[in-house]
Amino acid sequence: MTKESSLSTYKRESSVKQLSSQTFDLLVIGGGITGAGIALDAASRGLSVALVEKNDFASGTSSKSTKLIHGGLRYLKQFEIGLVKEVGRERAILHKNAPHVVFSENMLLPIVENGSLGRTSTAIGLSVYDWLAGVRFSEWKDMLTKYATLKKEPLLRNDIVRGGAIYKEYRTDDARLVMEVVKTAVQFGALCLNYAEVKDFIYSEGIVAGADGMDKISKKDFSIRAKKVINAAGPWVDTLRAKDQSLKGKTLHLTKGIHIVVPYEKLPVRQSAYIDVKDGRMIFVIPRGEITYVGTTDTNYSGSIDHPVATKDDVNYLLATVNWMFPSVKLTVKDVTSSWAGLRPLIHEEGKGPSELSRKDEVFISPSKLISIAGGKLTGFRKMAERAVDIAAYELASEESRDFKRCFTDKIILGGGDFKDEYAIAGFAEKMETLTQPSDITTKDIFDLIHRYGTNTEKIIAAVKETNDLSKPALLLAELNYCIAEEAVANLSDFFIRRTGKLYFEREAVAQEYAFLKEKIAALLHWSEEQKKFCDAEFMNEYEAVVTFA
Ligand code: FAD
């Protein structure tokens, strides 16, 4: 087992000490995709960087998205041409730099009677979409007849389908993407710590000069000195702006979106689809292994930012939508095996409803020079990071007569992504499989690992081989060991929710695996009986919450 990575939970104490022992060029608050992207951008340009996250990495919105790397076809309707062009082009960059966690996916777009999309407008819209995103001409959209659309997806209701289109999108696992960005930032020298909450800012002559906070694991306070501070706290951006006394002018407008998960056999769609709903909204239906997930909703939100939940109304809306478009499936709430609810940190615009608000990002600079960034999308995180770091690096360069590189994150291969291309993954999988045979480890087990850890899967396989036990439980334990040693896993919620996504996509298997791993992690991290009880209670809460709708 490697114990070297500064993301090692075994090294946590020394990382916490290091936070308080130097003055960083940049402190980033928030370990979602925005903060992770900023840490990577800044560290790779030569700034010394600390990133602190109050819970686990990606525990906010960045593990609750639709998990698509997409240009946002919908935004074309709102004439957000610049946004569509920028995020559309980001898709190919992310796919190239992290092919294990960002992969292409054909999306079916049925055109329905009295829907918001007509055949001509769809054909023009998708062509513009492909053109703006720089999609190779050979991969541009295909328009389909009614017959071809229903052949592609026989579950669609044939009385209203008038035709359709197939176009190119990308799928991801949002929390895994965040983790690979964090790991890459650490390779460039950033110090990234989860469970480290900023409580207050430190000022020097009215200018923000760091932050005080608490390590939620040891319950010890820390104090970080930094020349520049970026607030990338997603839905909590305004909470921190308020602490800085700078919550004036533009503010956030939070909207909630939920997803539900059902067993694949209950909604056996042949590929991902983007469906036009009666109320003028659009909903994704995405098959993934043994489940299909459906989302999302978009409603104004004013409840607890820490605990957004899926309500019965949210779930019923999605079930009704699916049953309307795929009449033979007849889903009920009993079919829902998991769910998630997240908050979009959008910028408020007077008089606009949730779905009309722009998804563009904005930077606010306060009188104390706190840089706050909000809005945007998972897909556009690299360019958001570039914009925020440009500001911090420019100021630092002029204040200290230093030179920093320009942003080059488009050239940086993300953790585990060093495959020549998507096709090289199959060859790598074959090699990994050969190493584990004979055993009951399956091709699916290997591919699941590769889609999580990319080339780092090799470390997990090497570790399990060393134990001379090629059983599935031994493989699971090797995966947990890897996540503790290299991905800052501090409890089994981190492991089952954000590192593996199993609570969402394989909840049934989780109960048994949790029972097997709970004593193992307690022994590895030397937990007291009290810590064991606390982690058990936290996990059970999350385990029940995904199927409990108020
Ligand atoms: P977050 O991920 O919320 O990260 C902020 C972090 O800051 C949190 O982890 C929080 O714990 C931490 N934090 C807060 N306060 C403190 C503090 N005091 N100290 C330390 N840390 C703190 N985008 C796409 O591109 N594709 C999609 O398919 C897509 N689907 C979506 C579906 C839904 C339902 C939603 C809600 C959003 C979707 N988005 C999608 C948008 C995307 O998910 C968000 O734009 C993005 O995840 C926001 O990331 P963030 O890092 O800004 O915020």
Coordinates of C-alpha atoms and ligand atoms in Angstrom, one line a residue:
M1 CA 0.0 0.0 0.0
T2 CA 1.4 3.4 -0.9
K3 CA 1.4 6.0 2.0
E4 CA 3.2 8.8 0.1
S5 CA 0.4 10.8 -1.5
S6 CA -0.5 14.0 0.3
L7 CA -4.1 13.0 -0.3
S8 CA -3.5 10.0 2.0
T9 CA -5.8 9.9 5.0
Y10 CA -2.8 8.5 6.9
K11 CA -0.9 11.7 6.3
R12 CA -3.8 14.0 7.3
E13 CA -2.3 15.3 10.5
S14 CA 0.8 16.5 8.8
S15 CA -1.2 18.1 5.9
V16 CA -3.3 20.0 8.5
K17 CA -0.1 21.2 10.1
Q18 CA 1.3 22.2 6.8
L19 CA -1.8 24.4 6.1
S20 CA -0.9 26.6 9.1
S21 CA 2.8 26.6 8.5
Q22 CA 3.4 28.6 5.4
T23 CA 1.9 31.6 3.4
F24 CA 0.3 30.3 0.2
D25 CA 0.0 32.4 -3.0
L26 CA -3.6 31.2 -3.2
L27 CA -6.2 29.8 -0.9
V28 CA -9.2 28.1 -2.6
I29 CA -12.3 27.6 -0.6
G30 CA -14.5 24.7 -1.9
G31 CA -13.6 21.3 -3.2
G32 CA -16.3 20.9 -5.9
I33 CA -15.4 21.0 -9.5
T34 CA -14.9 24.8 -9.5
G35 CA -12.4 24.8 -6.6
A36 CA -10.6 21.7 -7.9
G37 CA -10.3 23.3 -11.3
I38 CA -8.9 26.5 -9.9
A39 CA -6.4 24.6 -7.7
L40 CA -5.1 22.7 -10.7
D41 CA -5.0 25.8 -13.0
A42 CA -3.1 27.9 -10.3
A43 CA -0.7 25.1 -9.2
S44 CA 0.2 24.3 -12.8
R45 CA 1.0 27.9 -13.5
G46 CA 3.4 28.0 -10.6
L47 CA 1.4 29.4 -7.7
S48 CA 1.6 27.8 -4.3
V49 CA -1.9 26.6 -3.6
A50 CA -4.0 25.4 -0.6
L51 CA -7.6 24.1 -1.2
V52 CA -9.9 23.4 1.7
E53 CA -13.2 21.6 1.5
K54 CA -15.6 21.6 4.5
N55 CA -17.0 18.1 3.9
D56 CA -15.7 15.5 1.4
F57 CA -14.5 16.6 -2.1
A58 CA -17.5 16.8 -4.4
S59 CA -20.0 16.5 -1.6
G60 CA -21.9 19.6 -2.8
T61 CA -23.5 20.0 -6.2
S62 CA -20.6 18.4 -7.9
S63 CA -21.8 14.9 -7.1
K64 CA -25.5 15.7 -7.8
S65 CA -25.5 16.7 -11.4
T66 CA -26.9 14.8 -14.4
K67 CA -23.4 13.6 -15.0
L68 CA -23.2 14.9 -18.5
I69 CA -20.4 16.8 -20.1
H70 CA -22.6 18.7 -22.5
G71 CA -22.9 21.9 -24.4
G72 CA -26.4 22.5 -23.2
L73 CA -28.6 22.2 -26.3
R74 CA -31.3 23.9 -24.3
Y75 CA -29.2 27.1 -23.9
L76 CA -29.2 27.5 -27.7
K77 CA -33.0 28.1 -27.5
Q78 CA -32.1 31.0 -25.1
F79 CA -29.5 32.3 -27.6
E80 CA -26.6 31.8 -25.2
I81 CA -24.3 31.3 -28.1
G82 CA -21.1 32.1 -26.3
L83 CA -21.9 29.7 -23.5
V84 CA -22.8 26.8 -25.9
K85 CA -19.7 27.4 -27.9
E86 CA -17.4 27.4 -24.9
V87 CA -18.8 24.4 -23.0
G88 CA -19.4 22.5 -26.3
R89 CA -15.7 22.8 -27.1
E90 CA -14.7 21.8 -23.6
R91 CA -16.3 18.4 -24.1
A92 CA -13.6 17.2 -26.5
I93 CA -10.8 18.6 -24.3
L94 CA -12.1 16.8 -21.3
H95 CA -12.6 13.6 -23.2
K96 CA -9.0 13.8 -24.5
N97 CA -7.6 14.5 -21.0
A98 CA -9.6 12.0 -19.1
P99 CA -11.0 9.4 -21.4
H100 CA -11.6 6.9 -18.6
V101 CA -14.1 9.3 -16.9
V102 CA -15.5 11.4 -19.8
F103 CA -16.7 9.2 -22.7
S104 CA -18.9 9.8 -25.7
E105 CA -22.5 8.9 -25.7
N106 CA -25.1 9.1 -28.5
M107 CA -28.2 11.0 -27.4
L108 CA -31.6 10.3 -28.9
L109 CA -33.8 13.4 -29.2
P110 CA -37.4 12.4 -30.1
I111 CA -39.6 15.1 -31.8
V112 CA -43.1 14.9 -30.5
E113 CA -46.5 16.3 -31.5
N114 CA -47.1 19.7 -29.9
G115 CA -43.6 19.6 -28.3
S116 CA -41.2 22.5 -28.1
L117 CA -39.1 21.2 -30.9
G118 CA -40.1 21.1 -34.6
R119 CA -38.3 19.0 -37.2
T120 CA -36.8 21.9 -39.1
S121 CA -35.8 23.9 -35.9
T122 CA -34.2 20.7 -34.4
A123 CA -32.2 20.1 -37.6
I124 CA -31.0 23.7 -37.7
G125 CA -30.4 23.8 -33.9
L126 CA -28.4 20.6 -33.8
S127 CA -26.3 21.6 -36.8
V128 CA -25.5 24.9 -35.1
Y129 CA -24.8 23.0 -31.8
D130 CA -22.3 20.7 -33.6
W131 CA -20.7 23.5 -35.5
L132 CA -20.3 25.7 -32.4
A133 CA -18.8 22.8 -30.5
G134 CA -16.4 22.0 -33.3
V135 CA -17.7 18.5 -33.7
R136 CA -16.1 16.6 -36.6
F137 CA -18.4 16.8 -39.6
S138 CA -18.6 13.0 -39.9
E139 CA -20.0 12.9 -36.3
W140 CA -22.7 15.6 -36.8
K141 CA -26.2 14.8 -35.9
D142 CA -28.4 12.4 -37.8
M143 CA -32.1 13.3 -38.4
L144 CA -34.4 10.3 -38.1
T145 CA -37.8 9.4 -39.5
K146 CA -40.6 8.4 -37.1
Y147 CA -40.0 4.7 -38.0
A148 CA -36.2 5.0 -37.3
T149 CA -36.8 6.8 -34.0
L150 CA -39.2 4.2 -32.8
K151 CA -36.8 1.5 -34.0
K152 CA -34.0 3.0 -31.9
E153 CA -36.3 3.3 -28.9
P154 CA -39.4 1.1 -29.1
L155 CA -40.6 2.1 -25.7
L156 CA -41.4 5.6 -26.9
R157 CA -45.1 6.3 -27.3
N158 CA -45.8 6.0 -31.0
D159 CA -48.9 8.1 -31.1
I160 CA -47.1 11.4 -30.6
V161 CA -43.5 10.7 -31.9
R162 CA -43.1 12.5 -35.3
G163 CA -39.4 11.7 -35.8
G164 CA -36.1 12.4 -34.0
A165 CA -32.4 13.0 -34.1
I166 CA -29.3 11.4 -32.8
Y167 CA -26.5 13.7 -31.7
K168 CA -23.2 13.4 -29.8
E169 CA -22.8 14.1 -26.1
Y170 CA -20.4 13.0 -23.4
R171 CA -21.1 11.2 -20.1
T172 CA -19.1 11.3 -16.9
D173 CA -19.1 10.6 -13.2
D174 CA -19.1 14.1 -11.7
A175 CA -17.5 13.2 -8.3
R176 CA -14.9 11.0 -10.0
L177 CA -14.0 13.9 -12.3
V178 CA -13.6 16.2 -9.3
M179 CA -11.3 13.6 -7.6
E180 CA -9.1 13.2 -10.7
V181 CA -8.8 17.0 -11.0
V182 CA -7.9 17.2 -7.3
K183 CA -5.3 14.4 -7.6
T184 CA -3.8 16.2 -10.6
A185 CA -3.6 19.5 -8.7
V186 CA -1.8 17.7 -5.9
Q187 CA 0.7 16.3 -8.4
F188 CA 1.4 19.9 -9.3
G189 CA 2.1 20.7 -5.7
A190 CA -1.3 21.9 -4.4
L191 CA -2.2 21.0 -0.8
C192 CA -5.8 19.8 -0.9
L193 CA -7.7 18.9 2.3
N194 CA -11.2 17.6 2.8
Y195 CA -13.2 18.0 6.1
A196 CA -11.5 21.4 6.6
E197 CA -14.1 24.1 7.0
V198 CA -13.4 27.9 6.7
K199 CA -15.2 29.7 9.5
D200 CA -13.8 33.3 9.1
F201 CA -11.5 35.4 7.0
I202 CA -8.3 36.9 8.2
Y203 CA -7.6 40.5 7.1
S204 CA -4.5 42.6 6.9
E205 CA -5.2 46.3 6.5
G206 CA -8.7 45.6 5.2
I207 CA -7.4 43.1 2.6
V208 CA -8.3 39.4 2.9
A209 CA -5.1 37.5 3.9
G210 CA -6.3 34.0 4.6
A211 CA -8.8 32.2 6.7
D212 CA -9.4 30.5 10.0
G213 CA -11.1 27.2 10.2
M214 CA -11.5 23.8 11.7
D215 CA -10.4 20.3 10.8
K216 CA -13.6 18.5 11.3
I217 CA -11.8 15.2 11.9
S218 CA -9.4 16.1 14.7
K219 CA -11.7 19.0 15.8
K220 CA -8.6 21.2 15.8
D221 CA -8.6 24.8 14.5
F222 CA -6.3 25.9 11.7
S223 CA -5.2 29.3 10.3
I224 CA -4.2 29.6 6.7
R225 CA -2.2 32.6 5.5
A226 CA -2.6 33.4 1.8
K227 CA -1.9 36.3 -0.5
K228 CA -5.0 35.7 -2.6
V229 CA -8.3 34.0 -1.7
I230 CA -10.8 32.5 -4.1
N231 CA -14.3 31.7 -2.8
A232 CA -15.4 28.7 -4.9
A233 CA -18.0 27.5 -2.5
G234 CA -20.8 26.8 -5.0
P235 CA -24.2 27.2 -3.3
W236 CA -22.4 28.6 -0.2
V237 CA -20.7 31.4 -2.1
D238 CA -23.0 34.0 -0.7
T239 CA -22.6 32.6 2.9
L240 CA -18.9 33.4 2.6
R241 CA -19.5 36.8 0.9
A242 CA -21.7 37.6 3.9
K243 CA -18.8 36.8 6.3
D244 CA -16.7 39.1 4.2
Q245 CA -19.4 41.8 4.6
S246 CA -19.6 42.0 0.8
L247 CA -22.9 40.5 -0.1
K248 CA -24.1 43.4 -2.2
G249 CA -25.2 43.8 -5.8
K250 CA -25.7 40.5 -7.6
T251 CA -26.5 37.5 -5.4
L252 CA -27.0 33.7 -6.0
H253 CA -30.3 32.2 -7.0
L254 CA -30.4 28.6 -5.9
T255 CA -32.5 26.1 -7.9
K256 CA -32.9 22.5 -6.9
G257 CA -32.7 19.5 -9.3
I258 CA -33.3 15.9 -8.4
H259 CA -32.7 12.5 -10.2
I260 CA -34.2 9.2 -9.6
V261 CA -32.8 5.7 -10.2
V262 CA -34.7 2.6 -11.2
P263 CA -33.6 -0.9 -12.1
Y264 CA -32.7 -1.1 -15.8
E265 CA -35.3 -3.9 -16.4
K266 CA -38.0 -1.4 -15.2
L267 CA -37.0 1.2 -17.8
P268 CA -35.0 -0.7 -20.4
V269 CA -34.2 2.2 -22.8
R270 CA -31.7 1.3 -25.5
Q271 CA -29.7 4.5 -25.2
S272 CA -29.7 7.9 -23.5
A273 CA -32.5 10.1 -24.5
Y274 CA -33.4 13.8 -24.1
I275 CA -37.1 14.1 -23.9
D276 CA -39.4 17.0 -24.5
V277 CA -41.9 17.2 -21.7
K278 CA -45.5 18.5 -21.7
D279 CA -44.6 21.6 -19.6
G280 CA -41.9 22.7 -22.1
R281 CA -39.0 21.4 -20.0
M282 CA -36.5 18.7 -21.1
I283 CA -35.6 15.5 -19.1
F284 CA -32.7 13.1 -19.6
V285 CA -33.2 9.3 -19.4
I286 CA -29.8 7.6 -19.0
P287 CA -29.1 3.9 -18.9
R288 CA -26.0 3.0 -16.9
G289 CA -25.2 -0.7 -16.3
E290 CA -27.9 -2.3 -14.2
I291 CA -30.0 0.9 -13.7
T292 CA -31.5 3.8 -15.6
Y293 CA -31.6 7.3 -14.1
V294 CA -33.9 10.1 -14.9
G295 CA -33.6 13.8 -14.3
T296 CA -33.8 16.6 -13.7
T297 CA -36.3 19.0 -12.0
D298 CA -35.6 22.7 -11.7
T299 CA -37.4 24.5 -8.9
N300 CA -36.6 27.6 -6.8
Y301 CA -35.0 26.7 -3.5
S302 CA -34.9 28.4 -0.1
G303 CA -34.4 25.5 2.3
S304 CA -31.2 24.2 4.0
I305 CA -28.2 24.5 1.7
D306 CA -26.5 21.7 3.5
H307 CA -29.3 19.1 3.0
P308 CA -31.4 19.5 -0.1
V309 CA -33.7 16.5 -0.5
A310 CA -36.0 15.0 -3.1
T311 CA -39.6 15.5 -2.2
K312 CA -42.6 13.3 -3.1
D313 CA -43.7 16.0 -5.6
D314 CA -40.2 16.0 -7.3
V315 CA -40.3 12.2 -7.6
N316 CA -43.9 12.1 -8.8
Y317 CA -43.1 14.7 -11.5
L318 CA -40.3 12.6 -12.9
L319 CA -42.3 9.3 -12.7
A320 CA -45.3 10.9 -14.4
T321 CA -43.0 12.3 -17.1
V322 CA -41.5 8.9 -17.8
N323 CA -44.8 7.1 -17.7
W324 CA -46.2 9.6 -20.2
M325 CA -43.4 9.2 -22.7
F326 CA -42.8 5.5 -22.2
P327 CA -46.4 4.3 -21.5
S328 CA -45.6 0.6 -21.2
V329 CA -43.2 1.0 -18.2
K330 CA -45.7 2.1 -15.6
L331 CA -43.2 3.1 -13.0
T332 CA -44.3 3.8 -9.4
V333 CA -42.4 5.2 -6.4
K334 CA -41.7 1.6 -5.3
D335 CA -39.5 1.1 -8.3
V336 CA -37.1 3.9 -7.2
T337 CA -34.0 2.4 -5.8
S338 CA -32.0 5.6 -5.2
S339 CA -32.0 9.3 -5.9
W340 CA -30.0 12.5 -5.4
A341 CA -30.8 16.2 -5.0
G342 CA -28.5 19.1 -5.8
L343 CA -28.5 22.9 -5.9
R344 CA -27.5 25.0 -8.9
P345 CA -25.6 28.0 -7.7
L346 CA -26.9 30.4 -10.4
I347 CA -26.8 34.2 -10.6
H348 CA -30.1 35.9 -9.8
E349 CA -31.7 37.8 -12.7
E350 CA -34.8 39.9 -11.8
G351 CA -38.1 38.4 -13.1
K352 CA -36.6 35.1 -14.4
G353 CA -37.8 31.7 -13.5
P354 CA -35.5 28.7 -12.6
S355 CA -35.1 27.3 -16.1
E356 CA -34.7 30.8 -17.7
L357 CA -31.7 31.8 -15.5
S358 CA -28.4 31.9 -17.4
R359 CA -25.9 29.1 -16.7
K360 CA -23.0 31.6 -17.3
D361 CA -20.4 32.0 -14.5
E362 CA -19.6 35.3 -12.9
V363 CA -16.7 36.6 -10.8
F364 CA -17.3 39.1 -7.9
I365 CA -14.3 41.0 -6.4
S366 CA -15.1 42.5 -3.0
P367 CA -13.5 45.6 -1.5
S368 CA -11.4 43.3 0.6
K369 CA -10.2 41.7 -2.7
L370 CA -12.0 38.4 -2.0
I371 CA -12.5 36.8 -5.4
S372 CA -15.8 34.8 -5.5
I373 CA -16.9 32.8 -8.5
A374 CA -20.3 31.2 -9.1
G375 CA -22.7 30.0 -11.8
G376 CA -21.4 27.9 -14.7
K377 CA -21.5 24.2 -15.3
L378 CA -19.5 21.1 -14.5
T379 CA -18.5 21.0 -18.2
G380 CA -17.1 24.5 -18.2
F381 CA -15.0 24.2 -15.1
R382 CA -11.6 24.6 -16.9
K383 CA -12.4 27.9 -18.4
M384 CA -14.1 29.1 -15.2
A385 CA -10.8 28.3 -13.4
E386 CA -8.8 30.1 -16.0
R387 CA -10.8 33.3 -15.6
A388 CA -10.5 33.2 -11.8
V389 CA -6.8 32.4 -11.7
D390 CA -6.1 35.0 -14.4
I391 CA -7.3 37.6 -11.9
A392 CA -5.4 36.3 -8.9
A393 CA -2.2 35.6 -10.9
Y394 CA -2.3 39.0 -12.6
E395 CA -2.6 40.8 -9.3
L396 CA 0.1 38.7 -7.7
A397 CA 2.5 39.2 -10.6
S398 CA 2.1 42.9 -10.5
E399 CA 2.4 43.2 -6.7
E400 CA 5.5 40.9 -6.5
S401 CA 7.1 41.4 -9.9
R402 CA 6.7 37.7 -10.6
D403 CA 5.9 35.8 -13.8
F404 CA 3.4 33.0 -14.0
K405 CA 2.7 30.7 -17.0
R406 CA -0.5 31.2 -18.9
C407 CA -3.2 28.6 -18.5
F408 CA -2.4 25.3 -20.1
T409 CA -4.8 23.0 -18.5
D410 CA -6.1 22.0 -21.9
K411 CA -2.9 20.1 -22.3
I412 CA -2.9 18.4 -18.8
I413 CA -3.8 14.8 -18.7
L414 CA -5.9 14.2 -15.6
G415 CA -5.2 11.5 -13.0
G416 CA -5.5 8.0 -14.4
G417 CA -6.2 9.4 -17.9
D418 CA -2.9 8.5 -19.6
F419 CA -4.5 6.4 -22.3
K420 CA -3.6 7.1 -26.0
D421 CA -7.3 7.3 -26.8
E422 CA -10.6 5.7 -25.8
Y423 CA -9.8 2.5 -27.7
A424 CA -6.6 2.0 -25.6
I425 CA -8.9 1.4 -22.6
A426 CA -10.0 -2.0 -24.0
G427 CA -6.4 -3.1 -24.3
F428 CA -5.6 -2.0 -20.8
A429 CA -8.7 -3.8 -19.5
E430 CA -7.6 -7.0 -21.2
K431 CA -4.2 -6.7 -19.5
M432 CA -5.8 -6.2 -16.1
E433 CA -8.2 -9.1 -16.6
T434 CA -5.3 -11.4 -17.5
L435 CA -3.5 -10.4 -14.3
T436 CA -6.5 -11.4 -12.2
Q437 CA -7.3 -14.8 -13.7
P438 CA -8.3 -17.4 -12.7
S439 CA -10.7 -15.9 -10.3
D440 CA -14.3 -14.8 -9.9
I441 CA -13.3 -11.2 -10.8
T442 CA -15.3 -10.3 -14.0
T443 CA -14.7 -8.2 -17.0
K444 CA -17.4 -5.8 -15.6
D445 CA -15.5 -5.5 -12.3
I446 CA -12.4 -4.5 -14.3
F447 CA -14.2 -2.0 -16.4
D448 CA -15.9 -0.5 -13.4
L449 CA -12.5 0.1 -11.8
I450 CA -11.1 1.6 -15.0
H451 CA -14.0 4.0 -15.3
R452 CA -13.2 5.1 -11.8
Y453 CA -9.5 5.1 -11.5
G454 CA -8.2 4.8 -15.1
T455 CA -4.6 3.6 -15.3
N456 CA -4.4 3.7 -11.5
T457 CA -6.5 0.5 -11.6
E458 CA -3.1 -1.2 -12.0
K459 CA -2.2 -0.2 -8.4
I460 CA -5.4 -1.8 -7.1
I461 CA -4.8 -5.0 -9.1
A462 CA -1.2 -5.2 -8.0
A463 CA -2.3 -4.8 -4.3
V464 CA -4.9 -7.6 -4.6
K465 CA -2.4 -9.9 -6.3
E466 CA 0.0 -9.4 -3.5
T467 CA -2.5 -10.8 -1.0
N468 CA -2.7 -14.0 -3.0
D469 CA -6.5 -13.7 -2.6
L470 CA -8.2 -13.0 -5.9
S471 CA -11.7 -12.9 -4.5
K472 CA -14.2 -10.1 -5.0
P473 CA -14.1 -9.1 -1.3
A474 CA -10.3 -8.9 -1.5
L475 CA -10.6 -6.7 -4.6
L476 CA -13.1 -4.4 -2.8
L477 CA -10.8 -4.1 0.2
A478 CA -7.9 -3.3 -2.1
E479 CA -10.0 -0.6 -3.7
L480 CA -10.9 0.9 -0.3
N481 CA -7.2 0.8 0.7
Y482 CA -6.3 2.7 -2.5
C483 CA -9.0 5.3 -1.8
I484 CA -7.7 5.8 1.8
A485 CA -4.1 6.0 0.7
E486 CA -4.5 8.1 -2.4
E487 CA -8.0 9.7 -2.5
A488 CA -8.5 11.1 1.0
V489 CA -11.3 8.7 2.0
A490 CA -12.1 9.3 5.6
N491 CA -15.2 7.1 6.0
L492 CA -17.4 4.7 4.1
S493 CA -19.8 7.5 3.0
D494 CA -17.0 9.0 1.0
F495 CA -16.2 5.6 -0.5
F496 CA -19.8 4.4 -1.3
I497 CA -21.1 7.8 -2.4
R498 CA -18.4 9.8 -4.1
R499 CA -15.5 7.5 -4.9
T500 CA -17.6 4.6 -6.3
G501 CA -21.1 6.0 -6.8
K502 CA -22.4 2.7 -5.5
L503 CA -25.1 4.2 -3.2
Y504 CA -26.7 5.6 -6.3
F505 CA -26.1 2.9 -8.8
E506 CA -25.8 -0.4 -6.9
R507 CA -27.5 0.3 -3.6
E508 CA -28.5 -3.3 -3.1
A509 CA -24.9 -4.4 -3.1
V510 CA -23.9 -1.7 -0.7
A511 CA -25.6 -3.2 2.4
Q512 CA -23.5 -6.3 2.2
E513 CA -20.3 -4.6 1.2
Y514 CA -20.7 -2.0 4.0
A515 CA -21.0 -4.8 6.6
F516 CA -17.8 -6.4 5.2
L517 CA -15.8 -3.1 5.1
K518 CA -16.9 -1.3 8.3
E519 CA -14.6 -3.2 10.7
K520 CA -11.8 -3.1 8.1
I521 CA -11.9 0.7 7.8
A522 CA -12.2 1.1 11.6
A523 CA -9.0 -1.0 12.1
L524 CA -7.1 0.9 9.3
L525 CA -8.0 4.3 10.7
H526 CA -7.8 3.3 14.4
W527 CA -11.3 4.4 15.2
S528 CA -12.7 4.5 18.7
E529 CA -16.1 2.8 19.5
E530 CA -17.6 6.3 19.5
Q531 CA -16.1 7.1 16.0
K532 CA -17.5 3.8 14.7
K533 CA -21.0 4.6 16.0
F534 CA -20.8 8.1 14.5
C535 CA -19.7 6.9 11.1
D536 CA -22.3 4.1 11.1
A537 CA -25.1 6.6 12.0
E538 CA -23.9 9.0 9.2
F539 CA -23.8 6.3 6.6
M540 CA -27.2 4.8 7.6
N541 CA -28.7 8.3 7.3
E542 CA -27.5 8.7 3.8
Y543 CA -28.5 5.1 2.9
E544 CA -32.1 5.7 3.9
A545 CA -32.3 9.3 2.6
V546 CA -31.9 8.2 -1.0
V547 CA -35.2 6.3 -0.9
T548 CA -37.1 8.5 1.6
F549 CA -39.2 11.3 0.1
A550 CA -40.8 13.8 2.3
Ligands
FAD1 P1 -20.0 22.6 -5.4 O1 -19.9 21.3 -6.1 O2 -21.2 22.7 -4.5 O3 -18.7 22.8 -4.5 C1 -18.7 23.8 -3.5 C2 -18.0 23.2 -2.3 O4 -17.6 24.2 -1.4 C3 -18.8 22.2 -1.6 O5 -18.3 20.9 -1.7 C4 -18.9 22.7 -0.2 O6 -18.9 21.7 0.8 C5 -17.7 23.6 -0.1 N1 -17.8 24.7 0.9 C6 -18.8 25.5 1.2 N2 -18.5 26.3 2.2 C7 -17.3 26.0 2.6 C8 -16.5 26.5 3.7 N3 -16.9 27.4 4.5 N4 -15.2 25.9 3.8 C9 -14.8 25.0 3.0 N5 -15.5 24.5 2.0 C10 -16.8 25.0 1.8 N6 -23.4 20.7 -15.2 C11 -22.9 20.0 -16.3 O7 -22.0 20.4 -16.9 N7 -23.5 18.9 -16.7 C12 -24.6 18.4 -16.1 O8 -25.1 17.3 -16.5 C13 -25.2 19.1 -15.0 N8 -26.3 18.7 -14.4 C14 -26.8 19.3 -13.3 C15 -27.9 18.8 -12.7 C16 -28.3 19.3 -11.5 C17 -29.5 18.8 -10.8 C18 -27.6 20.4 -10.9 C19 -28.0 20.9 -9.6 C20 -26.5 20.9 -11.5 C21 -26.1 20.4 -12.7 N9 -24.9 20.9 -13.4 C22 -24.5 20.2 -14.5 C23 -24.2 22.0 -12.9 C24 -23.0 21.6 -12.1 O9 -23.3 20.4 -11.4 C25 -22.5 22.7 -11.2 O10 -22.4 23.9 -11.9 C26 -21.2 22.4 -10.5 O11 -21.2 21.1 -9.9 C27 -21.0 23.5 -9.4 O12 -19.7 23.1 -8.8 P2 -19.1 24.0 -7.6 O13 -17.7 23.5 -7.4 O14 -19.2 25.5 -8.0 O15 -20.1 23.8 -6.4

